[in-house]
Amino acid sequence: MERSWRTAAVRAGIDADTAEGAVVPPIYLSTNYGFTGLRAPRTHDYSRSGNPTRSHLADALAELDGAAGAVVTASGMGAITTTLMALVSAGDTVVAPHDAYGGTWRLLDALARRVGFDLHLLDLAAPDAVERVRTLVPVLTWVETPSNPLLAISDLAALADATHAGGGLLVADNTFCSPVLQRPLEFGADAVVQSSTKYLNGHSDVIGGVVASATAEMAEQMAWWANCLGVTGGAFDSYLTLRGLRTLGVRMAAHQENAAAVVDALCAHPAVERVHYPGLADHPGHELAQRQMDGFGAIVSFEVVGGEDAVAALVDGLAHFSLAESLGGVESLICHPGSMTHAAMPPEVQEAAGLRPGLVRLSVGIEDPDDLVTDLVAGLDRAGACDESE
Ligand SMILES: *Cc1c(COP(=O)(O)O)cnc(C)c1O
């Protein structure tokens, strides 16, 4: 029977156990599976190539993304490595965002030299991005929208058209959104990659990833490479991630409601110079975000008056935000990209990418929104006082 993604997330694998009738599918920790006779393997033979627990998660994630198939990997970077190995060869042209996730940038940069492909890092949210992609005729265009940490929005459908015009493929890293907020395959992307470490699992206790592909042929290719590279996900991690996935819908709703409350408080505070959130009417990507997203998400960044000293005053004393990297868990996090997630970028590169010293990124959790706002406003009051004392 037809089912919506909400039902799929809750019911994936439920009642699938034929041995005992367990409602929740058991974890298959076994590394190997007996053949029923010579030349007669069962569905699974070895857990790197295939594992029943991992299959439940992969099937659920494929269904949520509207994909032909998905492969679950041991990390988001494992999913990205799988994708690049499957799609890129020596001499190819690859386009990626100039503000890609740091690990993605590092891998692309290292592989471009080792494999020998031409890597073009562009601002994929800029007005001329689509035309530049069309002119470059890439084999692969990599896109992340919203971008990190400035939440710039790129046009998925236009980038897919421009890439397909030259015979290339579009792959979207959808980690910031999850399929609840954005399904890139619907806009013409050929594959979607996610770090399930973030919203999909949602409890900050599993490192994992997934590649979901538009066609069965590509899904097969991705699964082949993940197995070949040895980066497929473990059974216990898959079990935990499937458990996390069951509440993805209600979590994303709570995350977004809290983010809206936090954005209101930030916009009203005199210590805040600028708020970057695609839900704000004056955000340059607001209309595009309305078209291609089903909500604006719960990653918010903003700039405090007074630079890094003010950031120190803000974070020192917060009770309900942990000063930590990562995102997408039920707990709220605060991060200073300049000295944390983006520290590998030299100051002049940060400046060029628009990362000013007073920039702060929040991953808004699902705590009581009043507690979050009270805590943040007290922190901003400290930041403001610090600026006046200078
Ligand atoms: C965290 C993250 C990754 C990497 O995923 P891991 O699970 O840490 O390997 C890739 N892309 C984005 C956008 C991320 O936030």
JSON list of N, CA, C and O and ligand atoms in Angstrom, two decimals, residues 73-80 100-104 142 144 146 148 173-176 193-198 206-209 326-327 361, ligand 1:
[
{"chain": "A", "resi": 73, "resn": "THR", "atom": "N", "xyz": [26.91, 3.89, 4.61]},
{"chain": "A", "resi": 73, "resn": "THR", "atom": "CA", "xyz": [28.36, 3.86, 4.80]},
{"chain": "A", "resi": 73, "resn": "THR", "atom": "C", "xyz": [28.73, 4.15, 6.25]},
{"chain": "A", "resi": 73, "resn": "THR", "atom": "O", "xyz": [27.88, 4.58, 7.04]},
{"chain": "A", "resi": 74, "resn": "ALA", "atom": "N", "xyz": [30.00, 3.93, 6.57]},
{"chain": "A", "resi": 74, "resn": "ALA", "atom": "CA", "xyz": [30.47, 4.07, 7.95]},
{"chain": "A", "resi": 74, "resn": "ALA", "atom": "C", "xyz": [30.60, 5.52, 8.40]},
{"chain": "A", "resi": 74, "resn": "ALA", "atom": "O", "xyz": [30.77, 5.79, 9.59]},
{"chain": "A", "resi": 75, "resn": "SER", "atom": "N", "xyz": [30.55, 6.46, 7.46]},
{"chain": "A", "resi": 75, "resn": "SER", "atom": "CA", "xyz": [30.61, 7.89, 7.79]},
{"chain": "A", "resi": 75, "resn": "SER", "atom": "C", "xyz": [30.10, 8.67, 6.59]},
{"chain": "A", "resi": 75, "resn": "SER", "atom": "O", "xyz": [29.99, 8.12, 5.48]},
{"chain": "A", "resi": 76, "resn": "GLY", "atom": "N", "xyz": [29.83, 9.95, 6.81]},
{"chain": "A", "resi": 76, "resn": "GLY", "atom": "CA", "xyz": [29.48, 10.82, 5.69]},
{"chain": "A", "resi": 76, "resn": "GLY", "atom": "C", "xyz": [30.64, 10.87, 4.70]},
{"chain": "A", "resi": 76, "resn": "GLY", "atom": "O", "xyz": [30.42, 10.82, 3.48]},
{"chain": "A", "resi": 77, "resn": "MET", "atom": "N", "xyz": [31.87, 10.94, 5.19]},
{"chain": "A", "resi": 77, "resn": "MET", "atom": "CA", "xyz": [33.02, 10.98, 4.30]},
{"chain": "A", "resi": 77, "resn": "MET", "atom": "C", "xyz": [33.14, 9.68, 3.51]},
{"chain": "A", "resi": 77, "resn": "MET", "atom": "O", "xyz": [33.60, 9.69, 2.36]},
{"chain": "A", "resi": 78, "resn": "GLY", "atom": "N", "xyz": [32.74, 8.56, 4.11]},
{"chain": "A", "resi": 78, "resn": "GLY", "atom": "CA", "xyz": [32.73, 7.28, 3.39]},
{"chain": "A", "resi": 78, "resn": "GLY", "atom": "C", "xyz": [31.75, 7.34, 2.21]},
{"chain": "A", "resi": 78, "resn": "GLY", "atom": "O", "xyz": [32.03, 6.81, 1.13]},
{"chain": "A", "resi": 79, "resn": "ALA", "atom": "N", "xyz": [30.62, 8.01, 2.43]},
{"chain": "A", "resi": 79, "resn": "ALA", "atom": "CA", "xyz": [29.63, 8.17, 1.35]},
{"chain": "A", "resi": 79, "resn": "ALA", "atom": "C", "xyz": [30.19, 9.06, 0.24]},
{"chain": "A", "resi": 79, "resn": "ALA", "atom": "O", "xyz": [29.98, 8.80, -0.95]},
{"chain": "A", "resi": 80, "resn": "ILE", "atom": "N", "xyz": [30.91, 10.10, 0.64]},
{"chain": "A", "resi": 80, "resn": "ILE", "atom": "CA", "xyz": [31.46, 11.04, -0.35]},
{"chain": "A", "resi": 80, "resn": "ILE", "atom": "C", "xyz": [32.59, 10.37, -1.13]},
{"chain": "A", "resi": 80, "resn": "ILE", "atom": "O", "xyz": [32.67, 10.50, -2.36]},
{"chain": "A", "resi": 100, "resn": "ALA", "atom": "N", "xyz": [32.46, 24.41, 0.42]},
{"chain": "A", "resi": 100, "resn": "ALA", "atom": "CA", "xyz": [32.05, 23.04, 0.72]},
{"chain": "A", "resi": 100, "resn": "ALA", "atom": "C", "xyz": [32.44, 22.67, 2.15]},
{"chain": "A", "resi": 100, "resn": "ALA", "atom": "O", "xyz": [33.34, 23.28, 2.74]},
{"chain": "A", "resi": 101, "resn": "TYR", "atom": "N", "xyz": [31.77, 21.65, 2.69]},
{"chain": "A", "resi": 101, "resn": "TYR", "atom": "CA", "xyz": [32.15, 21.07, 3.98]},
{"chain": "A", "resi": 101, "resn": "TYR", "atom": "C", "xyz": [33.67, 20.81, 3.96]},
{"chain": "A", "resi": 101, "resn": "TYR", "atom": "O", "xyz": [34.20, 20.33, 2.95]},
{"chain": "A", "resi": 102, "resn": "GLY", "atom": "N", "xyz": [34.36, 21.14, 5.05]},
{"chain": "A", "resi": 102, "resn": "GLY", "atom": "CA", "xyz": [35.83, 21.08, 5.08]},
{"chain": "A", "resi": 102, "resn": "GLY", "atom": "C", "xyz": [36.40, 19.72, 4.68]},
{"chain": "A", "resi": 102, "resn": "GLY", "atom": "O", "xyz": [37.38, 19.65, 3.92]},
{"chain": "A", "resi": 103, "resn": "GLY", "atom": "N", "xyz": [35.79, 18.64, 5.15]},
{"chain": "A", "resi": 103, "resn": "GLY", "atom": "CA", "xyz": [36.27, 17.30, 4.82]},
{"chain": "A", "resi": 103, "resn": "GLY", "atom": "C", "xyz": [36.09, 17.00, 3.34]},
{"chain": "A", "resi": 103, "resn": "GLY", "atom": "O", "xyz": [36.91, 16.31, 2.72]},
{"chain": "A", "resi": 104, "resn": "THR", "atom": "N", "xyz": [35.03, 17.51, 2.76]},
{"chain": "A", "resi": 104, "resn": "THR", "atom": "CA", "xyz": [34.76, 17.32, 1.32]},
{"chain": "A", "resi": 104, "resn": "THR", "atom": "C", "xyz": [35.80, 18.08, 0.51]},
{"chain": "A", "resi": 104, "resn": "THR", "atom": "O", "xyz": [36.38, 17.57, -0.45]},
{"chain": "A", "resi": 142, "resn": "TRP", "atom": "N", "xyz": [29.08, 19.13, -7.70]},
{"chain": "A", "resi": 142, "resn": "TRP", "atom": "CA", "xyz": [28.78, 18.84, -6.30]},
{"chain": "A", "resi": 142, "resn": "TRP", "atom": "C", "xyz": [28.13, 20.08, -5.70]},
{"chain": "A", "resi": 142, "resn": "TRP", "atom": "O", "xyz": [28.62, 21.19, -5.91]},
{"chain": "A", "resi": 144, "resn": "GLU", "atom": "N", "xyz": [26.04, 21.87, -2.15]},
{"chain": "A", "resi": 144, "resn": "GLU", "atom": "CA", "xyz": [25.53, 21.82, -0.77]},
{"chain": "A", "resi": 144, "resn": "GLU", "atom": "C", "xyz": [24.63, 23.04, -0.61]},
{"chain": "A", "resi": 144, "resn": "GLU", "atom": "O", "xyz": [25.10, 24.16, -0.75]},
{"chain": "A", "resi": 146, "resn": "PRO", "atom": "N", "xyz": [21.34, 24.43, 2.00]},
{"chain": "A", "resi": 146, "resn": "PRO", "atom": "CA", "xyz": [22.06, 25.66, 2.29]},
{"chain": "A", "resi": 146, "resn": "PRO", "atom": "C", "xyz": [23.55, 25.37, 2.57]},
{"chain": "A", "resi": 146, "resn": "PRO", "atom": "O", "xyz": [23.89, 24.28, 2.99]},
{"chain": "A", "resi": 148, "resn": "ASN", "atom": "N", "xyz": [27.40, 26.05, 4.28]},
{"chain": "A", "resi": 148, "resn": "ASN", "atom": "CA", "xyz": [27.92, 26.08, 5.66]},
{"chain": "A", "resi": 148, "resn": "ASN", "atom": "C", "xyz": [29.09, 27.07, 5.72]},
{"chain": "A", "resi": 148, "resn": "ASN", "atom": "O", "xyz": [30.03, 26.88, 4.95]},
{"chain": "A", "resi": 173, "resn": "ASP", "atom": "N", "xyz": [24.90, 17.23, -1.46]},
{"chain": "A", "resi": 173, "resn": "ASP", "atom": "CA", "xyz": [25.09, 16.86, -0.05]},
{"chain": "A", "resi": 173, "resn": "ASP", "atom": "C", "xyz": [23.94, 17.51, 0.71]},
{"chain": "A", "resi": 173, "resn": "ASP", "atom": "O", "xyz": [23.89, 18.72, 0.85]},
{"chain": "A", "resi": 174, "resn": "ASN", "atom": "N", "xyz": [23.00, 16.68, 1.17]},
{"chain": "A", "resi": 174, "resn": "ASN", "atom": "CA", "xyz": [21.75, 17.18, 1.77]},
{"chain": "A", "resi": 174, "resn": "ASN", "atom": "C", "xyz": [21.74, 17.08, 3.30]},
{"chain": "A", "resi": 174, "resn": "ASN", "atom": "O", "xyz": [20.68, 17.06, 3.92]},
{"chain": "A", "resi": 175, "resn": "THR", "atom": "N", "xyz": [22.94, 17.01, 3.89]},
{"chain": "A", "resi": 175, "resn": "THR", "atom": "CA", "xyz": [23.07, 16.79, 5.33]},
{"chain": "A", "resi": 175, "resn": "THR", "atom": "C", "xyz": [22.32, 17.82, 6.17]},
{"chain": "A", "resi": 175, "resn": "THR", "atom": "O", "xyz": [21.73, 17.48, 7.20]},
{"chain": "A", "resi": 176, "resn": "PHE", "atom": "N", "xyz": [22.36, 19.11, 5.75]},
{"chain": "A", "resi": 176, "resn": "PHE", "atom": "CA", "xyz": [21.74, 20.17, 6.54]},
{"chain": "A", "resi": 176, "resn": "PHE", "atom": "C", "xyz": [20.21, 20.08, 6.57]},
{"chain": "A", "resi": 176, "resn": "PHE", "atom": "O", "xyz": [19.59, 20.68, 7.43]},
{"chain": "A", "resi": 193, "resn": "VAL", "atom": "N", "xyz": [23.85, 12.65, -1.12]},
{"chain": "A", "resi": 193, "resn": "VAL", "atom": "CA", "xyz": [24.74, 12.15, -0.09]},
{"chain": "A", "resi": 193, "resn": "VAL", "atom": "C", "xyz": [24.34, 12.82, 1.22]},
{"chain": "A", "resi": 193, "resn": "VAL", "atom": "O", "xyz": [23.94, 13.98, 1.23]},
{"chain": "A", "resi": 194, "resn": "GLN", "atom": "N", "xyz": [24.41, 12.05, 2.32]},
{"chain": "A", "resi": 194, "resn": "GLN", "atom": "CA", "xyz": [24.19, 12.69, 3.62]},
{"chain": "A", "resi": 194, "resn": "GLN", "atom": "C", "xyz": [25.14, 12.10, 4.64]},
{"chain": "A", "resi": 194, "resn": "GLN", "atom": "O", "xyz": [25.48, 10.92, 4.58]},
{"chain": "A", "resi": 195, "resn": "SER", "atom": "N", "xyz": [25.53, 12.93, 5.60]},
{"chain": "A", "resi": 195, "resn": "SER", "atom": "CA", "xyz": [26.15, 12.44, 6.81]},
{"chain": "A", "resi": 195, "resn": "SER", "atom": "C", "xyz": [25.00, 12.12, 7.76]},
{"chain": "A", "resi": 195, "resn": "SER", "atom": "O", "xyz": [24.33, 13.02, 8.26]},
{"chain": "A", "resi": 196, "resn": "SER", "atom": "N", "xyz": [24.75, 10.82, 8.00]},
{"chain": "A", "resi": 196, "resn": "SER", "atom": "CA", "xyz": [23.65, 10.45, 8.90]},
{"chain": "A", "resi": 196, "resn": "SER", "atom": "C", "xyz": [24.02, 10.69, 10.35]},
{"chain": "A", "resi": 196, "resn": "SER", "atom": "O", "xyz": [23.19, 10.57, 11.25]},
{"chain": "A", "resi": 197, "resn": "THR", "atom": "N", "xyz": [25.29, 11.05, 10.58]},
{"chain": "A", "resi": 197, "resn": "THR", "atom": "CA", "xyz": [25.77, 11.49, 11.89]},
{"chain": "A", "resi": 197, "resn": "THR", "atom": "C", "xyz": [24.91, 12.65, 12.41]},
{"chain": "A", "resi": 197, "resn": "THR", "atom": "O", "xyz": [24.75, 12.82, 13.62]},
{"chain": "A", "resi": 198, "resn": "LYS", "atom": "N", "xyz": [24.33, 13.42, 11.49]},
{"chain": "A", "resi": 198, "resn": "LYS", "atom": "CA", "xyz": [23.64, 14.66, 11.85]},
{"chain": "A", "resi": 198, "resn": "LYS", "atom": "C", "xyz": [22.14, 14.38, 12.06]},
{"chain": "A", "resi": 198, "resn": "LYS", "atom": "O", "xyz": [21.81, 13.60, 12.93]},
{"chain": "A", "resi": 206, "resn": "VAL", "atom": "N", "xyz": [26.27, 8.32, 16.72]},
{"chain": "A", "resi": 206, "resn": "VAL", "atom": "CA", "xyz": [26.68, 7.42, 15.64]},
{"chain": "A", "resi": 206, "resn": "VAL", "atom": "C", "xyz": [27.33, 8.25, 14.53]},
{"chain": "A", "resi": 206, "resn": "VAL", "atom": "O", "xyz": [26.77, 9.28, 14.14]},
{"chain": "A", "resi": 207, "resn": "ILE", "atom": "N", "xyz": [28.47, 7.79, 14.01]},
{"chain": "A", "resi": 207, "resn": "ILE", "atom": "CA", "xyz": [29.05, 8.35, 12.79]},
{"chain": "A", "resi": 207, "resn": "ILE", "atom": "C", "xyz": [28.57, 7.47, 11.64]},
{"chain": "A", "resi": 207, "resn": "ILE", "atom": "O", "xyz": [28.72, 6.24, 11.70]},
{"chain": "A", "resi": 208, "resn": "GLY", "atom": "N", "xyz": [27.98, 8.07, 10.62]},
{"chain": "A", "resi": 208, "resn": "GLY", "atom": "CA", "xyz": [27.47, 7.27, 9.51]},
{"chain": "A", "resi": 208, "resn": "GLY", "atom": "C", "xyz": [27.15, 8.13, 8.30]},
{"chain": "A", "resi": 208, "resn": "GLY", "atom": "O", "xyz": [27.15, 9.36, 8.38]},
{"chain": "A", "resi": 209, "resn": "GLY", "atom": "N", "xyz": [26.89, 7.47, 7.18]},
{"chain": "A", "resi": 209, "resn": "GLY", "atom": "CA", "xyz": [26.56, 8.20, 5.96]},
{"chain": "A", "resi": 209, "resn": "GLY", "atom": "C", "xyz": [25.71, 7.37, 5.03]},
{"chain": "A", "resi": 209, "resn": "GLY", "atom": "O", "xyz": [25.46, 6.19, 5.28]},
{"chain": "A", "resi": 326, "resn": "SER", "atom": "N", "xyz": [29.92, 19.87, 14.86]},
{"chain": "A", "resi": 326, "resn": "SER", "atom": "CA", "xyz": [28.83, 18.99, 14.44]},
{"chain": "A", "resi": 326, "resn": "SER", "atom": "C", "xyz": [27.49, 19.71, 14.56]},
{"chain": "A", "resi": 326, "resn": "SER", "atom": "O", "xyz": [27.43, 20.90, 14.91]},
{"chain": "A", "resi": 327, "resn": "LEU", "atom": "N", "xyz": [26.42, 19.00, 14.24]},
{"chain": "A", "resi": 327, "resn": "LEU", "atom": "CA", "xyz": [25.10, 19.60, 14.18]},
{"chain": "A", "resi": 327, "resn": "LEU", "atom": "C", "xyz": [24.06, 18.50, 14.07]},
{"chain": "A", "resi": 327, "resn": "LEU", "atom": "O", "xyz": [24.39, 17.33, 13.86]},
{"chain": "A", "resi": 361, "resn": "ARG", "atom": "N", "xyz": [27.79, 30.04, 14.69]},
{"chain": "A", "resi": 361, "resn": "ARG", "atom": "CA", "xyz": [26.79, 29.14, 14.08]},
{"chain": "A", "resi": 361, "resn": "ARG", "atom": "C", "xyz": [26.08, 28.35, 15.18]},
{"chain": "A", "resi": 361, "resn": "ARG", "atom": "O", "xyz": [26.73, 27.84, 16.10]},
{"chain": "B", "resi": 1, "resn": "LIG", "atom": "C1", "xyz": [29.44, 16.24, 8.91]},
{"chain": "B", "resi": 1, "resn": "LIG", "atom": "C2", "xyz": [29.32, 16.48, 7.45]},
{"chain": "B", "resi": 1, "resn": "LIG", "atom": "C3", "xyz": [29.96, 15.64, 6.51]},
{"chain": "B", "resi": 1, "resn": "LIG", "atom": "C4", "xyz": [30.88, 14.52, 6.92]},
{"chain": "B", "resi": 1, "resn": "LIG", "atom": "O1", "xyz": [30.21, 13.50, 7.57]},
{"chain": "B", "resi": 1, "resn": "LIG", "atom": "P1", "xyz": [30.90, 12.53, 8.68]},
{"chain": "B", "resi": 1, "resn": "LIG", "atom": "O2", "xyz": [29.79, 11.68, 9.12]},
{"chain": "B", "resi": 1, "resn": "LIG", "atom": "O3", "xyz": [31.49, 13.42, 9.74]},
{"chain": "B", "resi": 1, "resn": "LIG", "atom": "O4", "xyz": [31.99, 11.78, 7.96]},
{"chain": "B", "resi": 1, "resn": "LIG", "atom": "C5", "xyz": [29.76, 15.91, 5.16]},
{"chain": "B", "resi": 1, "resn": "LIG", "atom": "N1", "xyz": [28.99, 16.93, 4.75]},
{"chain": "B", "resi": 1, "resn": "LIG", "atom": "C6", "xyz": [28.38, 17.76, 5.62]},
{"chain": "B", "resi": 1, "resn": "LIG", "atom": "C7", "xyz": [27.55, 18.87, 5.09]},
{"chain": "B", "resi": 1, "resn": "LIG", "atom": "C8", "xyz": [28.52, 17.57, 6.98]},
{"chain": "B", "resi": 1, "resn": "LIG", "atom": "O5", "xyz": [27.92, 18.41, 7.84]}
]
